[in-house]
Short mmCIF file of C-alpha atoms in Angstrom, two decimals:
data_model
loop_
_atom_site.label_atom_id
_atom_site.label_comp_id
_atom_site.label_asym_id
_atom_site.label_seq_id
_atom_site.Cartn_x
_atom_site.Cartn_y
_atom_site.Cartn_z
CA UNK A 1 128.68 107.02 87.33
CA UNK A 2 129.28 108.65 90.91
CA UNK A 3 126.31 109.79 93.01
CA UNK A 4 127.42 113.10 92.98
CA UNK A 5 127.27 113.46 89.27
CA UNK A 6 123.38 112.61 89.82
CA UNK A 7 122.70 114.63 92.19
CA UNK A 8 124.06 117.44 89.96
CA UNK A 9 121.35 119.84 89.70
CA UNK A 10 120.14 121.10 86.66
CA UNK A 11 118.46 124.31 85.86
CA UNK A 12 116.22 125.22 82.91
CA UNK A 13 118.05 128.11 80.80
CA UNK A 14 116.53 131.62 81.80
CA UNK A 15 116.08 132.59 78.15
CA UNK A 16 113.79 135.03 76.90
CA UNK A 17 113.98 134.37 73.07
CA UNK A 18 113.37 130.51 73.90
CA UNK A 19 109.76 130.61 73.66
CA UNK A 20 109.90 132.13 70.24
CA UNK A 21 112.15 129.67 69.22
CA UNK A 22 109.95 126.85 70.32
CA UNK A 23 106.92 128.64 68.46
CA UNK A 24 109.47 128.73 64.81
CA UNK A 25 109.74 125.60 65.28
CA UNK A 26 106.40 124.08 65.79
CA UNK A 27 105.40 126.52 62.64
CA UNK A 28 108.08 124.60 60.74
CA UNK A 29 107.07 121.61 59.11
CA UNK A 30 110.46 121.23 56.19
CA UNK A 31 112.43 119.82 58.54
CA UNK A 32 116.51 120.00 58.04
CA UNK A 33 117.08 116.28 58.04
CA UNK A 34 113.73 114.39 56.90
CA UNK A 35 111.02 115.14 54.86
CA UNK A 36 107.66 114.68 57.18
CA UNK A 37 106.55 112.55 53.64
CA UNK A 38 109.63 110.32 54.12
CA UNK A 39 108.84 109.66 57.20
CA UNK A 40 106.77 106.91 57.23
CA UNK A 41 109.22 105.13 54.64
CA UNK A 42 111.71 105.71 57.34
CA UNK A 43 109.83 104.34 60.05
CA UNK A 44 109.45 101.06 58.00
CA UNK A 45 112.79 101.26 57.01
CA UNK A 46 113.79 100.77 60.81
CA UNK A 47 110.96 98.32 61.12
CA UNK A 48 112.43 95.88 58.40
CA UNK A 49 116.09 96.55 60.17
CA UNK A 50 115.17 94.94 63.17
CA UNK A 51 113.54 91.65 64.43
CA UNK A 52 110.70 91.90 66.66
CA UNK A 53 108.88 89.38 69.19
CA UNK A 54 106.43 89.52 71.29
CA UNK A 55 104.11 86.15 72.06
CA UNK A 56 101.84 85.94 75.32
CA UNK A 57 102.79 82.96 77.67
CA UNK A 58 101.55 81.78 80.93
CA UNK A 59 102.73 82.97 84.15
CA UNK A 60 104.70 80.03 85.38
CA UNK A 61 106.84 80.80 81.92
CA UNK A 62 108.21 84.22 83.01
CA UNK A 63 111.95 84.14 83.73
CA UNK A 64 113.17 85.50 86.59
CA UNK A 65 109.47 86.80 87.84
CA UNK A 66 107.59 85.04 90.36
CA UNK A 67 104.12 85.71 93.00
CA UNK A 68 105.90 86.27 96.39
CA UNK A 69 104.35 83.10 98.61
CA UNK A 70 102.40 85.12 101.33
CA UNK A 71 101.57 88.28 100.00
CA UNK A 72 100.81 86.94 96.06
CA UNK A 73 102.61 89.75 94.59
CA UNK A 74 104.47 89.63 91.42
CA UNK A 75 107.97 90.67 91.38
CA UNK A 76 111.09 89.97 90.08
CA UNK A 77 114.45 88.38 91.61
CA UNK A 78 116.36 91.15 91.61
CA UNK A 79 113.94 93.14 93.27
CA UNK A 80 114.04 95.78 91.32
CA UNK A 81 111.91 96.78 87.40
CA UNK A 82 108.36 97.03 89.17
CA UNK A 83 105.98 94.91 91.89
CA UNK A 84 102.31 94.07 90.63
CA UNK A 85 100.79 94.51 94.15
CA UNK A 86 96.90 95.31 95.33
CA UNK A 87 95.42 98.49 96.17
CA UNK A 88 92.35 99.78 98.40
CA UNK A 89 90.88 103.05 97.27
CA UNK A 90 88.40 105.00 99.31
CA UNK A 91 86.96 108.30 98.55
CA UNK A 92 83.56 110.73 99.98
CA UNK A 93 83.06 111.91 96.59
CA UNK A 94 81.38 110.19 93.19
CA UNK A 95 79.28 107.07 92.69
CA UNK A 96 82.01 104.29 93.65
CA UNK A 97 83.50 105.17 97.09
CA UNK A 98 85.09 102.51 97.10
CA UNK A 99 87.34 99.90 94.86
CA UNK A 100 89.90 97.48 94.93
CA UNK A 101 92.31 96.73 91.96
CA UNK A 102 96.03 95.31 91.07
CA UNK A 103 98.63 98.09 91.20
CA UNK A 104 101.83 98.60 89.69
CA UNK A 105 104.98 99.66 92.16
CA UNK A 106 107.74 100.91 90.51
CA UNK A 107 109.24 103.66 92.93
CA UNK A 108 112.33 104.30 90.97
CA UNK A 109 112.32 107.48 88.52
CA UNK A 110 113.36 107.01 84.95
CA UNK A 111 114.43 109.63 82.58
CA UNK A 112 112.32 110.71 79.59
CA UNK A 113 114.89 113.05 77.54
CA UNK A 114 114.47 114.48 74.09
CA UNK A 115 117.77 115.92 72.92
CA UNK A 116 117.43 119.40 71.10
CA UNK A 117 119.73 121.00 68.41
CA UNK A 118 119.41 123.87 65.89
CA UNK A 119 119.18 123.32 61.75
CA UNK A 120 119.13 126.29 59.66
CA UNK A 121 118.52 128.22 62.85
CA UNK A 122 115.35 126.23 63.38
CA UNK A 123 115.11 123.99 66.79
CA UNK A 124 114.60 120.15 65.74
CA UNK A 125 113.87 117.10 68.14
CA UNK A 126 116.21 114.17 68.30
CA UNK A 127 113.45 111.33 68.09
CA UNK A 128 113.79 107.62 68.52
CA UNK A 129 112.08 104.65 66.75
CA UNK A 130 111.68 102.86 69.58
CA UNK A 131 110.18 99.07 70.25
CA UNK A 132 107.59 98.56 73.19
CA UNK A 133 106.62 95.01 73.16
CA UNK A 134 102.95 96.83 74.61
CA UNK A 135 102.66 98.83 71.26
CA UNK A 136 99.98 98.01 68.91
CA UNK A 137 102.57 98.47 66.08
CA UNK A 138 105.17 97.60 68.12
CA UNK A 139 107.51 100.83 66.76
CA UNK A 140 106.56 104.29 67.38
CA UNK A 141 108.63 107.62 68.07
CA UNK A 142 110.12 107.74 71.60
CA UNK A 143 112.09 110.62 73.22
CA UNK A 144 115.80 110.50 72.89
CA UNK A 145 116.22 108.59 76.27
CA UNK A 146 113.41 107.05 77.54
CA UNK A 147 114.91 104.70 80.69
CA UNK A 148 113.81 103.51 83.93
CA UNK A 149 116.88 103.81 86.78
CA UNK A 150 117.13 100.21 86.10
CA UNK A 151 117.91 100.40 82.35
CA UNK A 152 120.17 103.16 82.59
CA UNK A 153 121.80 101.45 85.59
CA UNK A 154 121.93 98.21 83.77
CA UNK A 155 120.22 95.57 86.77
CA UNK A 156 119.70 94.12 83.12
CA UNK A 157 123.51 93.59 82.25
CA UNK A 158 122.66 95.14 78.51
CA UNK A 159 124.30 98.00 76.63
CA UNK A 160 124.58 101.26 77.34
CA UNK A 161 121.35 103.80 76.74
CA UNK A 162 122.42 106.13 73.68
CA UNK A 163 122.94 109.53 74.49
CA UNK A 164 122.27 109.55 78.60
CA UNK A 165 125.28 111.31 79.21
CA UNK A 166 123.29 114.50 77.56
CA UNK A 167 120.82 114.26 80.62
CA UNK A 168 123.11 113.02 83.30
CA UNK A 169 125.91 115.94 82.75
CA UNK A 170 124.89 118.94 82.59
CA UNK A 171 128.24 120.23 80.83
CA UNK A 172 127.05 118.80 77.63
CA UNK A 173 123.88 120.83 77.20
CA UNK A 174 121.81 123.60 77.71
CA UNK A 175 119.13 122.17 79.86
CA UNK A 176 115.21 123.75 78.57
CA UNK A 177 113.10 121.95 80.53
CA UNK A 178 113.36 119.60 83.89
CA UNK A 179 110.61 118.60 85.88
CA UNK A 180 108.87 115.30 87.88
CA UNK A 181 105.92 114.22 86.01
CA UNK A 182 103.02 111.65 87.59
CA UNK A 183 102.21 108.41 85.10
CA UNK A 184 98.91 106.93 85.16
CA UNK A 185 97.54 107.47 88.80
CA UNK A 186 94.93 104.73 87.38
CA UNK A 187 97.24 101.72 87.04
CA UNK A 188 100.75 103.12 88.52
CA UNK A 189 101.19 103.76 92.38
CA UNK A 190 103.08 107.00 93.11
CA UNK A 191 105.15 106.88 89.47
CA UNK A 192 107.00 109.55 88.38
CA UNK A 193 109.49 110.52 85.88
CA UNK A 194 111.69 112.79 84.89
CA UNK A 195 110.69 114.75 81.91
CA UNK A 196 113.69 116.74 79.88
CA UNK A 197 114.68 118.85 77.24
CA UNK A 198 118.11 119.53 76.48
CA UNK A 199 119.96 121.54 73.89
CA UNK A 200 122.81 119.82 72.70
CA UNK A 201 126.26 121.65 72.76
CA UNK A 202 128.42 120.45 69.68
CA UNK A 203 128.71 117.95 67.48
CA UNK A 204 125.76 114.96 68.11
CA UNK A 205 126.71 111.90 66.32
CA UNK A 206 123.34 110.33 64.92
CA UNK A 207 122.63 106.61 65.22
CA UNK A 208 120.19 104.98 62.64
CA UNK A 209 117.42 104.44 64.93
CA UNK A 210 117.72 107.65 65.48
CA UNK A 211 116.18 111.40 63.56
CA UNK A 212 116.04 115.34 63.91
CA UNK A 213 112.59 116.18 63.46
CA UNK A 214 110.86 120.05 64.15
CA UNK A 215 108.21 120.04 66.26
CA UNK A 216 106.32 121.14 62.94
CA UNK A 217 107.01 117.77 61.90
CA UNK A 218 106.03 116.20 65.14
CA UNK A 219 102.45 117.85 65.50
CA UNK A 220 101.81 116.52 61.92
CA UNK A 221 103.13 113.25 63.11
CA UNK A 222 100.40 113.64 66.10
CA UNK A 223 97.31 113.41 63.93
CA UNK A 224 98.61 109.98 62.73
CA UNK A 225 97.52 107.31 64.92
CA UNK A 226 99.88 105.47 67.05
CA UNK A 227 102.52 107.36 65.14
CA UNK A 228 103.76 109.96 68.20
CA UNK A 229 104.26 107.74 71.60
CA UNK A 230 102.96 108.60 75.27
CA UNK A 231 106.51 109.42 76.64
CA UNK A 232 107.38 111.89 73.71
CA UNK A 233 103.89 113.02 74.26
CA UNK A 234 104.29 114.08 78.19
CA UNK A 235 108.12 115.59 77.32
CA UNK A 236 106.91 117.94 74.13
CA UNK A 237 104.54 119.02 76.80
CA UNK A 238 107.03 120.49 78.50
CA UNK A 239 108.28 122.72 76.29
CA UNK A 240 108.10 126.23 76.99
CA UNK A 241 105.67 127.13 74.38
CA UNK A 242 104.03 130.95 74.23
CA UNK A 243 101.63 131.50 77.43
CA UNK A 244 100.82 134.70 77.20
CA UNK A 245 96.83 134.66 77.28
CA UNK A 246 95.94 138.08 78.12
CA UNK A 247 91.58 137.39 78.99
CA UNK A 248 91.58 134.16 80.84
CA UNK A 249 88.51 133.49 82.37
CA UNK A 250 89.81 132.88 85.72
CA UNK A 251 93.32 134.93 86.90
CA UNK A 252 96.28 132.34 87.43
CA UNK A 253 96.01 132.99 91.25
CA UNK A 254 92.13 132.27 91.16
CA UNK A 255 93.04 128.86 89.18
CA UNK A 256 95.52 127.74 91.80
CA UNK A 257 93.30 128.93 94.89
CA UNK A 258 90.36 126.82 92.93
CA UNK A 259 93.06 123.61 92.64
CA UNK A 260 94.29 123.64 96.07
CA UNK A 261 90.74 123.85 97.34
CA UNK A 262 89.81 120.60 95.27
CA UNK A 263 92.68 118.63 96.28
CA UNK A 264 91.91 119.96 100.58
CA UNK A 265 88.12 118.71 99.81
CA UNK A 266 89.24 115.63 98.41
CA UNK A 267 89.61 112.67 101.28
CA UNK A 268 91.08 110.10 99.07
CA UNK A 269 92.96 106.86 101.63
CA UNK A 270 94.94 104.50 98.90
CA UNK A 271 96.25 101.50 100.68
CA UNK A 272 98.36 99.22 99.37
CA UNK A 273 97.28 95.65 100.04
CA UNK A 274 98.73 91.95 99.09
CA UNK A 275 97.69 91.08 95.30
CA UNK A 276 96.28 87.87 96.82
CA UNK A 277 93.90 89.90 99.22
CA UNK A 278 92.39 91.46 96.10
CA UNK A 279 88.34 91.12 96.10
CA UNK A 280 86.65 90.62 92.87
CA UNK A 281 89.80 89.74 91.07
CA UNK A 282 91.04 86.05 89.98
CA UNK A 283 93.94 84.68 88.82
CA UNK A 284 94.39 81.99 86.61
CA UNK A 285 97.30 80.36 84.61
CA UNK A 286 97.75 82.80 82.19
CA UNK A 287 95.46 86.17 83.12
CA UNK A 288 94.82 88.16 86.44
CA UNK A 289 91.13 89.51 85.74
CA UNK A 290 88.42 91.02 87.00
CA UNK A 291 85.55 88.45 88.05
CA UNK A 292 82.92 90.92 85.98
CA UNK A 293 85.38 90.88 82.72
CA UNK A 294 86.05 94.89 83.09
CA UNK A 295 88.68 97.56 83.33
CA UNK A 296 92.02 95.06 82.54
CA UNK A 297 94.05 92.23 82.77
CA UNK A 298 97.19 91.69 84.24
CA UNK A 299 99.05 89.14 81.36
CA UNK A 300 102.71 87.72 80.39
CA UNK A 301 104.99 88.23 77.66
CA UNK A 302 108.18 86.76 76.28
CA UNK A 303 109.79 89.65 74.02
CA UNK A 304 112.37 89.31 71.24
CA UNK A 305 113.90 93.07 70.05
CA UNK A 306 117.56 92.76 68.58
CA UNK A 307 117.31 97.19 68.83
CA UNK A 308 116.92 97.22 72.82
CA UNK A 309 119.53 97.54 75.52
CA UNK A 310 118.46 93.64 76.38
CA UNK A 311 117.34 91.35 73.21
CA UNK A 312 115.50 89.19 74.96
CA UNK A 313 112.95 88.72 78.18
CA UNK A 314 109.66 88.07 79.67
CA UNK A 315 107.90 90.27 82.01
CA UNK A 316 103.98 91.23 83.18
CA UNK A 317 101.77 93.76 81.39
CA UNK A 318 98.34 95.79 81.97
CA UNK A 319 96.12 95.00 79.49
CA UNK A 320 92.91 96.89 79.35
CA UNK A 321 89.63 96.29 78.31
CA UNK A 322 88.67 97.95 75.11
CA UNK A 323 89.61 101.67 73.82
CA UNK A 324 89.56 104.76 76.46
CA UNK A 325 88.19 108.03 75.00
CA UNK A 326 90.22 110.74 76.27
CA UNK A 327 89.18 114.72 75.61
CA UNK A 328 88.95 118.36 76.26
CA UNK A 329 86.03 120.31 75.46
CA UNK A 330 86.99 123.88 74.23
CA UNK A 331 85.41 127.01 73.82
CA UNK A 332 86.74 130.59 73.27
CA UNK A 333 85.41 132.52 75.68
CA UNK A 334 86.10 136.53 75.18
CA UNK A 335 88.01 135.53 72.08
CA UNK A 336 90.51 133.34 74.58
CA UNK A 337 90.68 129.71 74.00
CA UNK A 338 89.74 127.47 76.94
CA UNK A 339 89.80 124.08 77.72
CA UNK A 340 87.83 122.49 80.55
CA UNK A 341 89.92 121.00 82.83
CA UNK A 342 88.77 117.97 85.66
CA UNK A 343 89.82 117.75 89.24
CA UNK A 344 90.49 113.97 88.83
CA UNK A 345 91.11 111.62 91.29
CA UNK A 346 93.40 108.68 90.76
CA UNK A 347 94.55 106.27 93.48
CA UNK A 348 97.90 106.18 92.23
CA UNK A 349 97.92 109.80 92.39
CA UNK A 350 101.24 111.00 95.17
CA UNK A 351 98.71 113.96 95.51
CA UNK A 352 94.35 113.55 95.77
CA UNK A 353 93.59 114.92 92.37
CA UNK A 354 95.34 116.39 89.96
CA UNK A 355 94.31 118.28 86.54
CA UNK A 356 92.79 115.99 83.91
CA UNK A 357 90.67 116.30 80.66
CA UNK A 358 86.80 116.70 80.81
CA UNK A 359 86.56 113.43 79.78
CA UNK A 360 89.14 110.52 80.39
CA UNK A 361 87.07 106.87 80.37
CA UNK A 362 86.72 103.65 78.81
CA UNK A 363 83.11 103.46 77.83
CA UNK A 364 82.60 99.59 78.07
CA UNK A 365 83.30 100.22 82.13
CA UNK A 366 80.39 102.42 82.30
CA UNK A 367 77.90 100.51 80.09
CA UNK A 368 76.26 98.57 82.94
CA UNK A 369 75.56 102.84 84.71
CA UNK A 370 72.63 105.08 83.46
CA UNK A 371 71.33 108.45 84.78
CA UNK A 372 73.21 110.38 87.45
CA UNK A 373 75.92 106.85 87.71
CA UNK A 374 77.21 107.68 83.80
CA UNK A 375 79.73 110.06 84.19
CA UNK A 376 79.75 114.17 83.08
CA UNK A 377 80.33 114.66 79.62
CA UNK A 378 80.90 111.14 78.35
CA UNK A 379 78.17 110.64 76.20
CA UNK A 380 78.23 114.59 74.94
CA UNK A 381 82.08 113.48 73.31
CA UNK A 382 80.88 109.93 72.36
CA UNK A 383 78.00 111.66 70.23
CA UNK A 384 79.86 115.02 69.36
CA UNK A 385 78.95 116.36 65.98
CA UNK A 386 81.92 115.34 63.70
CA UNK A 387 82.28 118.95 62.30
CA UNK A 388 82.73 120.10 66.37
CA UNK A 389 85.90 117.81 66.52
CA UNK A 390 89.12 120.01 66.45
CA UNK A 391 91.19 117.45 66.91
CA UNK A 392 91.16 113.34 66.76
CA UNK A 393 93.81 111.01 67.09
CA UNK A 394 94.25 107.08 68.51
CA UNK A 395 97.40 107.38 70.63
CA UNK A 396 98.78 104.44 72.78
CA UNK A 397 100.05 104.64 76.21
CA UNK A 398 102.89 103.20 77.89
CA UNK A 399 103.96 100.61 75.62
CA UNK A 400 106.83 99.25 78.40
CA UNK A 401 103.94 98.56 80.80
CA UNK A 402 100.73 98.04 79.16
CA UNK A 403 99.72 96.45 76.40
CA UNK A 404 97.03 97.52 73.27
CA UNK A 405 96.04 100.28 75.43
CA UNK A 406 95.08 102.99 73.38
CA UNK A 407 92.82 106.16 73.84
CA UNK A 408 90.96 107.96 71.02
CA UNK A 409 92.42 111.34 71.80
CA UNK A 410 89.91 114.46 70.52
CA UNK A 411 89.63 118.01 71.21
CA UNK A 412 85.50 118.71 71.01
CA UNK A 413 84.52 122.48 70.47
CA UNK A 414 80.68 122.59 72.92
CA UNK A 415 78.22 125.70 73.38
CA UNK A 416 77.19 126.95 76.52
CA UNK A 417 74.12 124.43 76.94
CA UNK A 418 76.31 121.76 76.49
CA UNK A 419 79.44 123.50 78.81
CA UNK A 420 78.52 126.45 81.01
CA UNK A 421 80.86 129.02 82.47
CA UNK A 422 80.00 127.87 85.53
CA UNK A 423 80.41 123.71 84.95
CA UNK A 424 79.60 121.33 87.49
CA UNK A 425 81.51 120.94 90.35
CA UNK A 426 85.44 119.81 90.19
CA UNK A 427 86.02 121.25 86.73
CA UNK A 428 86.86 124.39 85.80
CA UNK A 429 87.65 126.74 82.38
CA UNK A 430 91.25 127.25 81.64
CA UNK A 431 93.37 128.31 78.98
CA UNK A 432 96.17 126.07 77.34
CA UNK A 433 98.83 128.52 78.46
CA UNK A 434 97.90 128.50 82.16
CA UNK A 435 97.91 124.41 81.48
CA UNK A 436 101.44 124.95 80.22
CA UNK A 437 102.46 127.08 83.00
CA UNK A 438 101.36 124.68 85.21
CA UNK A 439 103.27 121.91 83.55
CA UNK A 440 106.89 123.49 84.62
CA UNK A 441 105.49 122.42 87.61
CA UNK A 442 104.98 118.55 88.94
CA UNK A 443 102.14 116.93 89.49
CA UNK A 444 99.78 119.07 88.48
CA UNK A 445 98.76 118.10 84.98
CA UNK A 446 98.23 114.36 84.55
CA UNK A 447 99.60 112.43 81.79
CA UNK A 448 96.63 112.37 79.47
CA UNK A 449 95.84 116.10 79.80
CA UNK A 450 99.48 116.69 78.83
CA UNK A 451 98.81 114.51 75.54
CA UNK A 452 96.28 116.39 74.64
CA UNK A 453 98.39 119.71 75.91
CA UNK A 454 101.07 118.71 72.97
CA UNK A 455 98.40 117.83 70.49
CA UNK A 456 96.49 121.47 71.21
CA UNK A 457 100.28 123.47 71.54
CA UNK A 458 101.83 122.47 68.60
CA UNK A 459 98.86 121.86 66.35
CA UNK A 460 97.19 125.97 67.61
CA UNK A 461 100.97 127.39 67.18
CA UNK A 462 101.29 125.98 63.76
CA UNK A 463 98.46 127.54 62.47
#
């Protein structure tokens, strides 16, 4: 593939009707191809095709990875895949102003595509049962393409991704959505990726990993736990879902003035340091871990998956310590839904902050803090009433880089004692179709606001 053919650019379709279309077919849930009952069956089915792998092993067992001499660094020969490097984090603002933790590099972009086609004039999703040897279940539902420059390059020597041509050419689709998305600013440095949705033109030929599912099917799909996976998650945010919120508590121009103020107030310096220079972190044979026990470990893997481009390797992974608990707290304010949104900083963050859910922690971190340390809202969602829970799921994140990290996702509906108009400082009240409007945009919604953006969408347009 020539360089010019990537650099082709590629426009989202001006299309007026497309947001209805969207909405028909997140209120669909018969899909065209397969029953949402069947779909567990099918799942299995692909499950039982395959053989999967995936047994820790010390360091000094990974092939083709090694820690760089001087610096400590992990990396691999070819230098390319991703660095495991140190970071220094300072910041004026909250209760640790400074910190010092291993980092993932990876500065190449990868493609997240989901490939889009009409049944029965109803828009369904080509999904993927994908393996991620950092799944708890090892399978889950991927986008279409989901491919680091590397894997669609091949550096790896192994087969071709399925269906990239739809998101390298744009002759062979109709391109929805196309925008630069941030990964976790927590344990990636600078990441990005490409997020896409493309309606196919013609025939698509359907491989058996492979099924057409409405986004009907696919909100159902995201009350399941570790059912729905993180990069399908961040795409189906991107759709161009309904926005129209006449009543917002705060005008879009207001929101963005109140954004671009946080991120100028925000002196956030993120330095990236050799791994070997990082305080109050150890390595031993097998684990890279924080002297205290918290936040993660850095581990190895060897990985057997007879369905990936590759059958077989070994490579590092993020492992962190126990489950995160991830949420918006709603209310409807003049009738309007709201969600409140955080100014959050993240050190791997390209930008200071970025837009992130009212809560986004892993309590066992913050069990040693009390009083004005703990931080806002965490114990409110940890103790909501169950019948003020709109919306509760366990979703995993990036299975290709971390592993058993999952986050109880929830949507908790609070009162104006426990949420004021006027919240505390660096969070503010806005409305899922502002948060959508901001997503054709990048970096301004981070990747666990933009689950919980899919879960809302599709789950509030469905009903």
């Amino acid at each position: 593939m020539t360089m010019a053919t990537e650099r082709t650019p590629l426009r989202p379709r001006e299309d007026s009707a497309l947001p209805g279309r969207i909405a028909v077919s997140a209120a669909t849930t018969a899909g065209a191809w397969l029953p949402t009952a069947d779909f567990a069956g099918w799942l299995d089915g692909r499950r039982r095709a395959h053989r999967f792998r995936v047994n820790r092993i010390p360091f000094a067992e990974l092939d083709g990875w090694s820690f760089d001499g001087t610096t400590g660094n992990l990396g691999h020969r070819s230098g390319r895949f991703f660095t495991v490097e140190g970071l220094r984090v300072t910041t004026e603002d909250g209760p640790v102003r400074e910190w010092h933790q291993p980092i993932i590099k990876q500065p190449e972009v990868g493609i997240l595509g989901i490939l889009v086609k009409e049944f029965d004039g109803v828009l369904h999703f080509l999904m993927q049962a994908k393996m991620e040897p950092g799944n708890p279940n090892l399978l889950q539902l991927s986008p279409t393409v989901q491919a680091t420059r590397s894997n669609y390059t091949k550096v790896h020597k192994g087969a071709d991704v399925k269906y990239i041509g739809y998101f390298m050419r744009p002759d062979r689709g109709s391109v929805i959505a196309d925008v630069l998305q941030s990964e976790h600013g927590s344990w990636f440095y600078h990441k990005s990726n490409r997020n896409m949705i493309v309606e196919a033109v013609g025939d698509v030929t359907v491989d058996d990993d492979f099924c057409w599912l409405t986004l009907g099917q696919i909100g159902e799909l995201l009350h399941r736990d570790n059912v729905v996976n993180m990069d399908s998650r961040t795409v189906l945010a991107c759709a161009p879902f309904p926005g129209d919120e006449p009543g917002a508590l705060h005008s879009d121009t207001d929101l963005l003035s109140w954004f671009t103020a946080e991120r100028a107030s925000h002196d956030v310096v993120a330095e990236r340091i050799p791994l070997d220079e990082v305080p109050g972190w150890k390595r031993g044979e097998s684990t890279i871990e924080h002297e205290e026990g918290r936040y993660f470990d850095v581990v190895a893997v060897s990985v057997q998956a007879d369905s990936r481009e590759v059958t077989g390797w070994t490579q590092p992974l993020f492992e962190p310590k126990g489950l995160g608990v991830t949420a918006f707290l709603t209310r409807r304010i003049g009738g309007v839904p709201h969600v409140l949104a955080h100014a959050r900083v993240e050190g791997g963050f390209l930008d200071t902050v970025e837009f992130g859910p009212t809560v986004q922690y892993t309590p066992e971190n913050y069990a040693h803090r009390s009083g004005a340390d703990r931080p806002l809202f965490l114990d409110l969602v940890m103790a909501a009433d169950p019948t003020r829970i709109r919306y509760e799921a366990v979703h995993s994140e990036e299975g290709g880089r971390f592993l058993n990290a999952e986050s109880r996702y929830l949507l908790v509906e609070a009162d104006e004692e426990q949420a004021p108009l006027d919240p505390p400082a660096g969070y503010c009240w806005v409305t899922p179709g502002q948060l959508t409007s901001l997503v054709r945009h990048g970096h301004y919604v981070n990747v666990q606001a933009r689950t919980l953006l899919a879960c809302l969408n599709a789950t509030t347009v469905r009903t």
